Short mmCIF file of C-alpha atoms in Angstrom, two decimals:
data_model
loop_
_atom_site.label_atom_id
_atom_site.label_comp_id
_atom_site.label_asym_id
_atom_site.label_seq_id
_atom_site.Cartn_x
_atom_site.Cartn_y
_atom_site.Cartn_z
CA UNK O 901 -57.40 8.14 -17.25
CA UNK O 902 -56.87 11.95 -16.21
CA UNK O 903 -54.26 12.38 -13.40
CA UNK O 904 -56.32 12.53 -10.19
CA UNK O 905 -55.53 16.08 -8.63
CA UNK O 906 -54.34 16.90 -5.06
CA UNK O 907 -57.32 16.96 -3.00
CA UNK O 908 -55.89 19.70 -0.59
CA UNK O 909 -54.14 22.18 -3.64
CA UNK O 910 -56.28 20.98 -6.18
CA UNK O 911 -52.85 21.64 -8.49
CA UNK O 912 -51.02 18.82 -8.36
CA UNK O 913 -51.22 15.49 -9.99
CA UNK O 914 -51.79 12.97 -6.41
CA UNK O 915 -49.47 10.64 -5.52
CA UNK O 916 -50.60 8.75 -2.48
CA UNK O 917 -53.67 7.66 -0.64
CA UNK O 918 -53.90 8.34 2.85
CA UNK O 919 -54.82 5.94 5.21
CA UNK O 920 -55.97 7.79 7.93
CA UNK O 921 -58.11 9.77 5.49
CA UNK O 922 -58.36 8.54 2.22
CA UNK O 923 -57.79 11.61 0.96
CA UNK O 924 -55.49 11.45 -2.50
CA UNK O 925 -52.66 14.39 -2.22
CA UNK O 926 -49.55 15.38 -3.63
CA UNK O 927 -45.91 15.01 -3.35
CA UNK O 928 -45.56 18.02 -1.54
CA UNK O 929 -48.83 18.75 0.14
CA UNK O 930 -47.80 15.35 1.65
CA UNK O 931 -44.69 16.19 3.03
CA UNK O 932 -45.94 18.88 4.24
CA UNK O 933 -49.00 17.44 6.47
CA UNK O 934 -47.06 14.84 7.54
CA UNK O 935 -44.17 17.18 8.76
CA UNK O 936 -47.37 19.35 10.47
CA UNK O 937 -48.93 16.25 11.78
CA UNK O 938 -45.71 15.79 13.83
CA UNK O 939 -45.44 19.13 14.93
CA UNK O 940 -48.96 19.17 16.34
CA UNK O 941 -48.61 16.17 17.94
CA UNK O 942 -45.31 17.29 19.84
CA UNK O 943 -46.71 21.12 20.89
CA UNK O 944 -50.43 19.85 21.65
CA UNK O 945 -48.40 17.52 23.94
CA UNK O 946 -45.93 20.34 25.19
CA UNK O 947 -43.14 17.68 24.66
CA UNK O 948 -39.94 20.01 24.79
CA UNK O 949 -39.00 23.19 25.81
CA UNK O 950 -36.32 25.60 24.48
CA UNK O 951 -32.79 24.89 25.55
CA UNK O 952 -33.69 20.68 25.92
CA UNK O 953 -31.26 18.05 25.43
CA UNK O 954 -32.98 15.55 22.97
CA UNK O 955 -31.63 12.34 21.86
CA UNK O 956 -33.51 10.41 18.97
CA UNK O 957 -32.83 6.36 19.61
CA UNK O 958 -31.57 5.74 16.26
CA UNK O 959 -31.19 2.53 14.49
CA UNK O 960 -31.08 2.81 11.48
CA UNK O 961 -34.12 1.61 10.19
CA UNK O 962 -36.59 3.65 8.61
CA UNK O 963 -38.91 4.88 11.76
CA UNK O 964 -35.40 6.57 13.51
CA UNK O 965 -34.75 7.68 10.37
CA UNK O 966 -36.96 9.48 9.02
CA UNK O 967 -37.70 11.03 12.95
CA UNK O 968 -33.49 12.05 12.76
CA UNK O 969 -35.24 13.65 9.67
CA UNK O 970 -38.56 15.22 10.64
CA UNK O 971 -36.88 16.28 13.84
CA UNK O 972 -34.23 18.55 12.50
CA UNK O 973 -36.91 19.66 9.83
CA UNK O 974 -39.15 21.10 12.66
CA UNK O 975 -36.83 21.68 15.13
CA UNK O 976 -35.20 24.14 12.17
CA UNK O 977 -38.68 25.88 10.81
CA UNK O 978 -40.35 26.22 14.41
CA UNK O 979 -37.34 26.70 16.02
CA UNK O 980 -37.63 24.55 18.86
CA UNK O 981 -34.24 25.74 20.23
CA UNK O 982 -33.82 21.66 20.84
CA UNK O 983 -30.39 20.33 20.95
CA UNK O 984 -30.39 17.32 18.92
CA UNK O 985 -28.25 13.91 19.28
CA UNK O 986 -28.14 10.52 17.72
CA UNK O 987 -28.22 7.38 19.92
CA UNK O 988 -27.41 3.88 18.71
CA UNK O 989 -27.47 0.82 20.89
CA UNK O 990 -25.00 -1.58 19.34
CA UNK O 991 -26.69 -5.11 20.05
CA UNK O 992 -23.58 -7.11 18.96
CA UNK O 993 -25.17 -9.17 16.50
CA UNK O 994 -22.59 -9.51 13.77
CA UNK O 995 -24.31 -9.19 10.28
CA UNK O 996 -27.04 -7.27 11.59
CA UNK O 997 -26.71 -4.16 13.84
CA UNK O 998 -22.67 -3.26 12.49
CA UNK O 999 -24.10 -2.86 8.89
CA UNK O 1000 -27.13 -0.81 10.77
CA UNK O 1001 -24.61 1.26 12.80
CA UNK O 1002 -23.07 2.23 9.18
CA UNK O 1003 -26.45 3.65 8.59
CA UNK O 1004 -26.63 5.50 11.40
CA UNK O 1005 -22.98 6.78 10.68
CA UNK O 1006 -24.34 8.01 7.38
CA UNK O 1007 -27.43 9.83 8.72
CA UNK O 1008 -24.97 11.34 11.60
CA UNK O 1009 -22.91 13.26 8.72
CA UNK O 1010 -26.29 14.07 6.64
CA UNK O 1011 -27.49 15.93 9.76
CA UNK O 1012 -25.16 17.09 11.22
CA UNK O 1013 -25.70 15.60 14.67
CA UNK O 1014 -23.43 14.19 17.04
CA UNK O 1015 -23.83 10.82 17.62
CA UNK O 1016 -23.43 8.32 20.48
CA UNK O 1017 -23.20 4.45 19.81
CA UNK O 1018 -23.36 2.61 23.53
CA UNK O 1019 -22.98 -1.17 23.15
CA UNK O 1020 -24.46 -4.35 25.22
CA UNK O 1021 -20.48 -5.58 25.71
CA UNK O 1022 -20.00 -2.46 27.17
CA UNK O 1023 -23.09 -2.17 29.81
CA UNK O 1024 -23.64 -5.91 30.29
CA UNK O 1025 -20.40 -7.78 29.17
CA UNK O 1026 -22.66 -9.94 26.73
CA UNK O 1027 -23.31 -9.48 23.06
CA UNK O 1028 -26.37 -10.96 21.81
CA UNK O 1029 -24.16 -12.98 19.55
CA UNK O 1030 -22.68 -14.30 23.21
CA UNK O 1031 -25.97 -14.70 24.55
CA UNK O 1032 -28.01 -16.38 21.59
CA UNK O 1033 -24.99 -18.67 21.58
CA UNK O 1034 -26.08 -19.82 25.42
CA UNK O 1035 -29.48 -19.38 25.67
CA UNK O 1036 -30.55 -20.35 21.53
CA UNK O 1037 -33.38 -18.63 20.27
CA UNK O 1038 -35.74 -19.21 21.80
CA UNK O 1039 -36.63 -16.68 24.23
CA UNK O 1040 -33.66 -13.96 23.24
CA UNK O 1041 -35.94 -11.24 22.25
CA UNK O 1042 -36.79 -10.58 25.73
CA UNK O 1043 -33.04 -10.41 26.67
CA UNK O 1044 -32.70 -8.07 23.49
CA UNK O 1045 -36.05 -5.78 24.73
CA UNK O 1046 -34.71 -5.28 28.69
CA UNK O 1047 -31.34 -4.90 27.66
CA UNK O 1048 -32.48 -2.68 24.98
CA UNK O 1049 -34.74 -0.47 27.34
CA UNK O 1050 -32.12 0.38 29.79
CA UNK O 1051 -29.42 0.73 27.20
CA UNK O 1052 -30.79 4.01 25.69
CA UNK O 1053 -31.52 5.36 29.32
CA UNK O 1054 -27.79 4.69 30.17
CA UNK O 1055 -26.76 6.06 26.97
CA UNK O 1056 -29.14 9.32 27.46
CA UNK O 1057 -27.69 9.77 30.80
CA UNK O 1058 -24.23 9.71 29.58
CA UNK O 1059 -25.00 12.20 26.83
CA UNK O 1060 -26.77 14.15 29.16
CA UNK O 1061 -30.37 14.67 27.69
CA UNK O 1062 -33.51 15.50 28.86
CA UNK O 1063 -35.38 13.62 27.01
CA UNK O 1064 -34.91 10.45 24.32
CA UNK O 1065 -37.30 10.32 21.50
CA UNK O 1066 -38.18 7.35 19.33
CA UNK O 1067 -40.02 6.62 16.28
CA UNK O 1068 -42.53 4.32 17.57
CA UNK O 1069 -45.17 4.67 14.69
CA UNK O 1070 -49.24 4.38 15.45
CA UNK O 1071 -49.07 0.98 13.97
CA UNK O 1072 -46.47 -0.50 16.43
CA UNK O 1073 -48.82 1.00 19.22
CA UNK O 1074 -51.62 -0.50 18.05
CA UNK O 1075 -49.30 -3.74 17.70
CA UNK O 1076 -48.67 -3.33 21.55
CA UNK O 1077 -52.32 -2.85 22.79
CA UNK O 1078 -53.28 -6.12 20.98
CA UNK O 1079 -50.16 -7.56 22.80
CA UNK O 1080 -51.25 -6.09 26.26
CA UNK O 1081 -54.63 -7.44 25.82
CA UNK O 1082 -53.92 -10.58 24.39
CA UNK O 1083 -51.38 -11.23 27.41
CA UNK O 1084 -53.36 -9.76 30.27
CA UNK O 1085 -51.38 -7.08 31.01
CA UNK O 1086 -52.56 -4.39 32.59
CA UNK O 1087 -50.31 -1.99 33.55
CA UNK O 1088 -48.52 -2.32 30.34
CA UNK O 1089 -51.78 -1.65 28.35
CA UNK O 1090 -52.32 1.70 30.61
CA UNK O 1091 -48.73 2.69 29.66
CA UNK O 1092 -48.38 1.96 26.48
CA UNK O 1093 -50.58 4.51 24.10
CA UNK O 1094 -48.47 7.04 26.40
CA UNK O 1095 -47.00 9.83 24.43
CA UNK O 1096 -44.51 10.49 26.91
CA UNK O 1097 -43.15 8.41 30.11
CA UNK O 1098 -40.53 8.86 32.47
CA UNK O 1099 -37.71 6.93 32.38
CA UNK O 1100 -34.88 6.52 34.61
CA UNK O 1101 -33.59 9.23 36.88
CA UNK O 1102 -35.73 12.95 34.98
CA UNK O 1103 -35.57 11.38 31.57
CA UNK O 1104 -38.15 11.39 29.55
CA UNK O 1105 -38.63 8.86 26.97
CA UNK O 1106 -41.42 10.67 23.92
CA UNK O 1107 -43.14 9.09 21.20
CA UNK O 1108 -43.43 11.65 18.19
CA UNK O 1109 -44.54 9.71 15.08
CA UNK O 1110 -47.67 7.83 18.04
CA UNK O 1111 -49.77 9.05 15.23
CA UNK O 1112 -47.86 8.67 12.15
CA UNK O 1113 -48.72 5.87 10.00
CA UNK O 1114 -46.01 3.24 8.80
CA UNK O 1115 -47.37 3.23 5.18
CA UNK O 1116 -46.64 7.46 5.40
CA UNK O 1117 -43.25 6.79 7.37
CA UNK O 1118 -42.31 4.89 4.64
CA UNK O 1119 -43.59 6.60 1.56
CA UNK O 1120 -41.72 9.86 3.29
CA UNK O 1121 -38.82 7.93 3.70
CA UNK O 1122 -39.24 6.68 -0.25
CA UNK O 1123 -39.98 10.53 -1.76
CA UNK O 1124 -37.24 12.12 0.49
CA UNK O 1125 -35.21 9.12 -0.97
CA UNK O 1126 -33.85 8.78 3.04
CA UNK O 1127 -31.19 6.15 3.51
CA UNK O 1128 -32.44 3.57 5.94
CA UNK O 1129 -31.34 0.28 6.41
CA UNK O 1130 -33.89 -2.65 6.32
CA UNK O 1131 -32.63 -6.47 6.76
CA UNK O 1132 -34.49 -8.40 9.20
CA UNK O 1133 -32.75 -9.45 13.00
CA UNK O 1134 -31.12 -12.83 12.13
CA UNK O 1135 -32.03 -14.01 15.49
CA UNK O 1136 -35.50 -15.51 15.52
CA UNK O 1137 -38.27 -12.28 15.22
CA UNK O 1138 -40.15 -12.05 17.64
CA UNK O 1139 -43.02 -14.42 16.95
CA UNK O 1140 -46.18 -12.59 19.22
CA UNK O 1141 -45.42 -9.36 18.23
CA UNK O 1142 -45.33 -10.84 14.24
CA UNK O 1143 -48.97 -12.35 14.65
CA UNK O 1144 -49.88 -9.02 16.39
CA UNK O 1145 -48.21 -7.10 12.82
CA UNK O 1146 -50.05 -9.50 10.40
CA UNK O 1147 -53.79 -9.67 12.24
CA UNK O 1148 -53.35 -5.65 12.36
CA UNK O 1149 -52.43 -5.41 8.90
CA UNK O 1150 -54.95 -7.62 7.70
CA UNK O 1151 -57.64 -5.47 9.50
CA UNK O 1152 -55.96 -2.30 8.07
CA UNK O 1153 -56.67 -3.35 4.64
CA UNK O 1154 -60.03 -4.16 5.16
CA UNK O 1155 -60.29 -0.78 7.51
CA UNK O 1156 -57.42 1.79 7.44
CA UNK O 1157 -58.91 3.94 10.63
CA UNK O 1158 -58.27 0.83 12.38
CA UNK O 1159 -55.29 1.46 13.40
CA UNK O 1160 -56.22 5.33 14.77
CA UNK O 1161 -59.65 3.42 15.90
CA UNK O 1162 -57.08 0.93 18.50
CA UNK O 1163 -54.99 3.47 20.07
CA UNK O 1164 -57.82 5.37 20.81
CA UNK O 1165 -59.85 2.33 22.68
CA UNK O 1166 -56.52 1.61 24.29
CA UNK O 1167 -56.18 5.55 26.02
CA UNK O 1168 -59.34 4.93 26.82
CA UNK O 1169 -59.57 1.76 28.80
CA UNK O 1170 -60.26 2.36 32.62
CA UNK O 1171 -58.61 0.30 35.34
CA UNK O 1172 -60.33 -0.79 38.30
CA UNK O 1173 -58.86 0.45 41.25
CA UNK O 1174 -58.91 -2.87 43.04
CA UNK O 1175 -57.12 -3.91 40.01
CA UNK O 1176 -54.84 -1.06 39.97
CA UNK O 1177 -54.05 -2.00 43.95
CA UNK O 1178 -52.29 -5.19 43.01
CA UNK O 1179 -49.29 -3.31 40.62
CA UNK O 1180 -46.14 -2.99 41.93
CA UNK O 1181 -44.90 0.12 42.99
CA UNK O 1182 -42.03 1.57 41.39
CA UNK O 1183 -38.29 0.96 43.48
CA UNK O 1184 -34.81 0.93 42.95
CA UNK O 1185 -33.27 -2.32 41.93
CA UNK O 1186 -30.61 -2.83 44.81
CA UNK O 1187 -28.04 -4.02 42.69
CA UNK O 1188 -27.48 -1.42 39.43
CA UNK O 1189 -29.27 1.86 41.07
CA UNK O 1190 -31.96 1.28 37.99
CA UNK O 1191 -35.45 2.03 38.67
CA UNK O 1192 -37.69 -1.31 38.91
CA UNK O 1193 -40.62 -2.95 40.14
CA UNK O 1194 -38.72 -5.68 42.07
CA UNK O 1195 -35.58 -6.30 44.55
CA UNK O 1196 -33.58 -6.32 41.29
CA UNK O 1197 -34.26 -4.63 38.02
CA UNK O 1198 -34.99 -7.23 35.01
CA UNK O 1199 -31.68 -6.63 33.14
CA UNK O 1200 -29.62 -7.21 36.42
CA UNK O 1201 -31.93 -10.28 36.99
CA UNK O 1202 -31.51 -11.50 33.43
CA UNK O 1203 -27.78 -11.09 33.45
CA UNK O 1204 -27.17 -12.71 36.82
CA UNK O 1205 -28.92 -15.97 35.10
CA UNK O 1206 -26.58 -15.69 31.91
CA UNK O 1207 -23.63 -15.51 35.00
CA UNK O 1208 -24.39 -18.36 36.71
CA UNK O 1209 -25.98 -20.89 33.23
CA UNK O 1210 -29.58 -20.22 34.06
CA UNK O 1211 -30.49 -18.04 31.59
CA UNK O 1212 -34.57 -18.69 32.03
CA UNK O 1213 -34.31 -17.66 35.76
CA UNK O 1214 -36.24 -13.83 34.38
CA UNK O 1215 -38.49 -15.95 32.41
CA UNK O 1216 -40.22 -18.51 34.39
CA UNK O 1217 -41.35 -18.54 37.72
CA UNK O 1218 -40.48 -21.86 38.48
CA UNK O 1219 -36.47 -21.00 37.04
CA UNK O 1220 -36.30 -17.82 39.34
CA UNK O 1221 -37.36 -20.01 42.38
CA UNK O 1222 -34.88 -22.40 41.21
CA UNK O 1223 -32.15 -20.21 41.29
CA UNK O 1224 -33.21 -18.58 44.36
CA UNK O 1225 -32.92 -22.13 45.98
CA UNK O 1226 -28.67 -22.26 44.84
CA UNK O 1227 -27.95 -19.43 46.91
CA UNK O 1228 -27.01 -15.71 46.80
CA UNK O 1229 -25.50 -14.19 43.98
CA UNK O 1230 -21.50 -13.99 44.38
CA UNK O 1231 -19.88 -11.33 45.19
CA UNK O 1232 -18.15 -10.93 41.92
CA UNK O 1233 -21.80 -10.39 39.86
CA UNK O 1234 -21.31 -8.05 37.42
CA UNK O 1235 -23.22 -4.32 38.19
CA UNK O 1236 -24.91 -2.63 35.34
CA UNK O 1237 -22.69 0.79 34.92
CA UNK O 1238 -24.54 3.66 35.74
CA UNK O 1239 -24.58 7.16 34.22
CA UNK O 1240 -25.06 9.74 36.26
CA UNK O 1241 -27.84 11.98 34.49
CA UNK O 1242 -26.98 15.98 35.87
CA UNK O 1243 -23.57 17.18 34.60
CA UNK O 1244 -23.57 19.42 37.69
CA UNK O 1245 -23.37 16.58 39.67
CA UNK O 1246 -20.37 14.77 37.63
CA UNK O 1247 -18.31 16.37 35.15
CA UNK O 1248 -17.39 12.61 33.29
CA UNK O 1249 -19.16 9.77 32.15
CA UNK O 1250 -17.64 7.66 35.00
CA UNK O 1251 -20.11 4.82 36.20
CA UNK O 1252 -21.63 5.84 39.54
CA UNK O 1253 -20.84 3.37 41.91
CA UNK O 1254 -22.80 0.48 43.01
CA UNK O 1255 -25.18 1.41 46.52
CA UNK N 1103 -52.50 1.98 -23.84
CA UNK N 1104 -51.95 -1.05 -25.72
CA UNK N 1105 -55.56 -2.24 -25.97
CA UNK N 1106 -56.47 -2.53 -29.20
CA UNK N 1107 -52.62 -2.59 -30.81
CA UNK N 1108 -51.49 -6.38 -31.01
CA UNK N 1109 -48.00 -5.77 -32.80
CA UNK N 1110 -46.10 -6.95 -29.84
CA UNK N 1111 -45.93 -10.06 -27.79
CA UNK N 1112 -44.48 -8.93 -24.87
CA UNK N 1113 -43.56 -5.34 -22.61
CA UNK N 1114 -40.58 -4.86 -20.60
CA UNK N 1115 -41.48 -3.40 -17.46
CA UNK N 1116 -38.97 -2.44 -14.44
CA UNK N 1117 -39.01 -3.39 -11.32
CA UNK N 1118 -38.38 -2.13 -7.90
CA UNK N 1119 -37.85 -3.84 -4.40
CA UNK N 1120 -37.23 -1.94 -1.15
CA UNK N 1121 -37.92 -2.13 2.15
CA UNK N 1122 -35.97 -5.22 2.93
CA UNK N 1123 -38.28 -6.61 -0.07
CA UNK N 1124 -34.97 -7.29 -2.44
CA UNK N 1125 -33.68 -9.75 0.06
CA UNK N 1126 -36.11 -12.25 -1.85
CA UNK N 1127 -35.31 -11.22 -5.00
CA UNK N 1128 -31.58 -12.25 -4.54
CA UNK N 1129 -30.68 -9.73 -2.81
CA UNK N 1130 -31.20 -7.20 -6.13
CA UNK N 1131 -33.28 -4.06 -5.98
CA UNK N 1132 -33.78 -3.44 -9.69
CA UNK N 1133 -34.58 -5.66 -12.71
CA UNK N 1134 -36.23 -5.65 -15.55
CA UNK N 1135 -38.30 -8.26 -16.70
CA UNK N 1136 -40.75 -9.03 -19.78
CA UNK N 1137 -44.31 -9.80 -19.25
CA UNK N 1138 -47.01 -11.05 -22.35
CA UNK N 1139 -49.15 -7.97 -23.31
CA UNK N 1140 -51.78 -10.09 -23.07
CA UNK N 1141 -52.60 -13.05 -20.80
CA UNK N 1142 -55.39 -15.48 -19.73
CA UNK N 1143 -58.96 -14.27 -18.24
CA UNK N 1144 -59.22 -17.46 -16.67
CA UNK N 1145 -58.35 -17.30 -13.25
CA UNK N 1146 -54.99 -15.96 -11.72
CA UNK N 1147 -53.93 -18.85 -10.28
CA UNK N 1148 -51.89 -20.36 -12.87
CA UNK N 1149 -49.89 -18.65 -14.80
CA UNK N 1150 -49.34 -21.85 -17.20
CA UNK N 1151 -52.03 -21.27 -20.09
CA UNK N 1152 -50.70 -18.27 -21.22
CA UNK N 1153 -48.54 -19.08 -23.64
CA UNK N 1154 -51.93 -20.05 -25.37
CA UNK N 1155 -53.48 -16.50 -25.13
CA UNK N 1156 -53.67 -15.63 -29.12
CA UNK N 1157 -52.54 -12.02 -29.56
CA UNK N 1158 -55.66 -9.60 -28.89
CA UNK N 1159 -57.43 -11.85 -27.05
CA UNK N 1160 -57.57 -12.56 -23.23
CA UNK N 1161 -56.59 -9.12 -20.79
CA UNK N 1162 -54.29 -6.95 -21.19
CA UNK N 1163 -51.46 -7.83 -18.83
CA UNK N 1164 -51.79 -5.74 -15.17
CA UNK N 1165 -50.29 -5.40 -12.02
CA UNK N 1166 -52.32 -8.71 -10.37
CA UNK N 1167 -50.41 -10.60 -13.56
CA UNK N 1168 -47.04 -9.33 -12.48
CA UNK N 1169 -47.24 -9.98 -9.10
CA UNK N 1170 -47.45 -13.81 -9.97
CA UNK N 1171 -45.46 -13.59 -12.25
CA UNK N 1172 -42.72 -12.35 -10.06
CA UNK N 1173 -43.37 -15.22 -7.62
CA UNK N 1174 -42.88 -17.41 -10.12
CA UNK N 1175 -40.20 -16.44 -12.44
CA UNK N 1176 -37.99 -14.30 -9.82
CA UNK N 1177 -38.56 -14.84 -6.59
CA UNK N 1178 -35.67 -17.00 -4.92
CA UNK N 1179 -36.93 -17.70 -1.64
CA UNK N 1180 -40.24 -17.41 1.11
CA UNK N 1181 -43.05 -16.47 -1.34
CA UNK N 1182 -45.24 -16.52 1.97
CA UNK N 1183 -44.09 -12.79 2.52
CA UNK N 1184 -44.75 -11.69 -0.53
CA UNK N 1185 -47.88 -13.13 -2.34
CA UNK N 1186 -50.88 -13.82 0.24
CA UNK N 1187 -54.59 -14.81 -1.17
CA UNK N 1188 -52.96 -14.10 -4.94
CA UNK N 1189 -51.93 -10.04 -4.21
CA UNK N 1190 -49.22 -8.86 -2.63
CA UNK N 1191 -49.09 -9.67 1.33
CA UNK N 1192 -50.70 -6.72 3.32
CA UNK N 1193 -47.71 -4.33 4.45
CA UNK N 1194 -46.44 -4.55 0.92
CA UNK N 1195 -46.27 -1.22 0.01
CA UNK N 1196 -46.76 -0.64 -4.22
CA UNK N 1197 -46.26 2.23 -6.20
CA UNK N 1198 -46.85 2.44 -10.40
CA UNK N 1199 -44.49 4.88 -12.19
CA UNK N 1200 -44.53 6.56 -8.24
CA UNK N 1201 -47.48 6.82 -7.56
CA UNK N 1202 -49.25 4.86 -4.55
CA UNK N 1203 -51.09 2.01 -6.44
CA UNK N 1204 -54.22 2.38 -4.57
CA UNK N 1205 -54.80 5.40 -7.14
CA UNK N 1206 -54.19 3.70 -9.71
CA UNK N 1207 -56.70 0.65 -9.64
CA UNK N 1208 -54.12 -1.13 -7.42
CA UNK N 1209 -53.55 -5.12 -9.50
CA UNK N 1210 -55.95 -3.94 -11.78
CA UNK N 1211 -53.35 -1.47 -13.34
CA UNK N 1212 -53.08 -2.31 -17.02
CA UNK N 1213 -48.94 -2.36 -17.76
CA UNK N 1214 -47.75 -0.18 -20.69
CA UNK N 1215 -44.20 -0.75 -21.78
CA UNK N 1216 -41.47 1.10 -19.82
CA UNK N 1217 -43.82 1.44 -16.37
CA UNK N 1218 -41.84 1.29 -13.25
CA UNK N 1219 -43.45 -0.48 -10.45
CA UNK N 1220 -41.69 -0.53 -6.70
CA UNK N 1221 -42.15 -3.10 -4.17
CA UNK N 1222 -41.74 -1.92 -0.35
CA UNK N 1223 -42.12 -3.89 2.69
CA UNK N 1224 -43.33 -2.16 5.46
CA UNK N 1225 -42.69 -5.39 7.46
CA UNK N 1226 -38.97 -5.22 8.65
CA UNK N 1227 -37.31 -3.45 11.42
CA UNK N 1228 -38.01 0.12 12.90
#
């Protein structure tokens, strides 16, 4: 059989099979559209402007990775003028996120970019290896997702950024519209094919690769021969998202647009406004300063249940009412620290104290 | 191609896993294993008559053969997430001497001696 020749230089022998096209290409004609691919996607979206502060939320794996990657690429041959940092969240899961952190180490001397590592101990008092041990595993994904969340914002603020990217790839978007839908909710599903949302205090939290494909993240990450780290959570994985992954995938190889073809009908859905009437509006969580859509934020609530042995009380309705019914929290409830974001306003990291 | 040349009973091919794949594979990235150069047309799903397959006769051993035989001869632990409906589960990414297998005929790939196939899972952590 001939070598089948790039379809876009007609010169060199083809090496991969697009998905969102089909179209067979090269080594380097695929670098280079998937590099350009990115960089449309960030300046049709106007996502930075000279001088910014960007973090990338890096873990290790290969979607931060190979963003660390494309971001310093592009930030270098556009000249972005970004300033560009490296921001771990360090779960505390022994066996897992340490050997990830080395990763991250690595990738922090291959690019040359400072790097921040913020851990749960720190913010919450509670590993996940502390937490899993009280709670089990059932359930600790959605103390790993909160906690997760409003680490990186408190770990942006302390670094001082304007903005955090991460490498949430088209497929996990599609992932999360099927999740939204499946699950009924709404104001998720409106938020969620966002390229860019605001996060806590000016912050804004991007989403460069929201058209990339996984099978190109990792096929870049494979040619570039980029060190990522790839071992599975030990805790349990989170089981809805997983049956999300493998009914997507499944379509995908009977249809690769689908993918494209689910974002799309997810930007695209229109809320009712009586619908939209019954979201919460966006408030201050009275405890931590965090922005929320209750009296307390979710992390505060989740922690004060790990405090006082009712770790469900953020989970089920019935648990919160529950532990409404013992009482007040005491006095001595641990508060979130929180970063203050302008360096004007504070010239340390010191937590801003409780309001 | 080794289609019509019956001098030798079996190729060595190497192989690749990545992506979180190896874990499987106890916990090794590369081997090398040997593979018939020719095997059964009847069926894929056992790999047990092929000891019977007279040289020149049967198929020439492909990618769908190695996949199997992977599951069966190396694969320590969970074959759910790596064989599904007798091809490699979807997310699996598979290239053949580095190129993306779905130029190359994907498990319809006939092996030659020396060909380097890699394994990647798409399906673990961001």
């Amino acid at each position: 059989m001939p070598p089948r020749l790039c379809s876009l230089c007609n010169d060199a022998r083809a090496i991969l099979k697009r998905p969102k096209t089909g179209q067979q290409i090269c080594k380097e004609c695929f670098f280079w559209v998937f590099e350009t691919e990115v960089h449309s996607t960030i300046t049709e979206a106007q996502l930075f402007k000279p001088g910014d502060r960007v973090a990338i939320g890096a873990s290790g794996g290969k979607d931060s990775t190979v963003l660390a990657h494309v971001m310093k690429t592009l930030n270098d041959r556009y000249q972005y003028g970004l300033e560009l940092f490296l921001l771990s969240i360090d779960e505390g899961i022994t066996g897992y996120r340490d050997d990830s952190l080395e990763t991250v180490k690595r990738n922090q001397q291959q690019y040359g970019m400072p790097l921040k590592i913020l851990s749960y101990d720190e913010l919450y008092g509670w590993t996940m290896d502390a937490i899993v041990s009280q709670i089990g595993k059932k359930n600790n994904c959605t103390f790993c997702g909160v906690f997760r969340r409003q680490a990186l914002d408190r770990g942006a603020a302390s670094l001082h950024v304007d903005h955090i990217v991460t490498g949430h790839n088209a497929d996990d978007i599609a992932e999360t519209v099927l999740m939204n839908i499946m699950r009924g909710d709404i104001a998720r599903l409106g938020r969620c094919t966002l390229i860019c949302t605001q996060g806590e205090d000016t912050i804004r939290r991007s989403k460069p690769f929201k058209y990339a494909y996984e099978k190109e993240i990792v096929m870049y990450a494979y040619f570039k021969k980029l060190d990522y780290f790839s071992t599975e959570c030990i805790y349990s994985p989170d089981a809805y998202r997983g049956h999300a992954r493998a009914f997507l995938k499944d379509l995908e190889a009977a249809r690769p647009s689908v993918i494209i073809d689910i974002i799309h009908s997810g930007e695209t859905f229109e809320v009712k406004e009586e619908v939209k009437a019954t979201q919460k509006a966006q408030q201050t969580c009275k405890r931590c300063g965090y922005m929320s859509s209750n009296e307390l934020c979710k992390a505060c609530t989740l922690l004060e249940g790990l405090e006082r042995g009712m770790a469900t009380a953020a989970i089920t309705e019935r648990a919160r009412k529950k532990l409404d019914a013992e009482g007040p929290a005491l006095e001595s409830i641990r508060t979130i620290p929180f970063f203050q974001q302008s360096p004007e306003a504070h010239s340390t990291d010191a937590p801003k104290p409780p309001t | 191609m080794a289609t019509s040349s019956t001098t030798s009973k079996q190729i060595s091919i190497k192989v690749e896993f990545g992506g979180g794949l190896e874990l499987l594979f106890d916990n090794q990235r590369s081997h090398r294993v040997p593979v018939p150069s020719y095997v059964s047309t009847t069926g894929k799903k056992s790999l047990k008559d092929d000891a019977d397959v007279a040289e020149g006769k049967g198929r020439p051993v492909d990618v769908a053969y190695l996949i199997l035989w992977l599951r069966d001869n190396l694969l320590k632990e969970r074959a759910e997430l790596f064989v599904e409906n007798e091809t490699v589960r979807p997310g699996i990414l598979v290239l053949v001497n580095d190129t993306d297998w779905e130029l190359e005929g994907e498990g319809e790939y006939q092996l030659k001696g020396g060909d380097e196939i890699v394994f990647i899972s798409t399906l673990h952590g961001g």
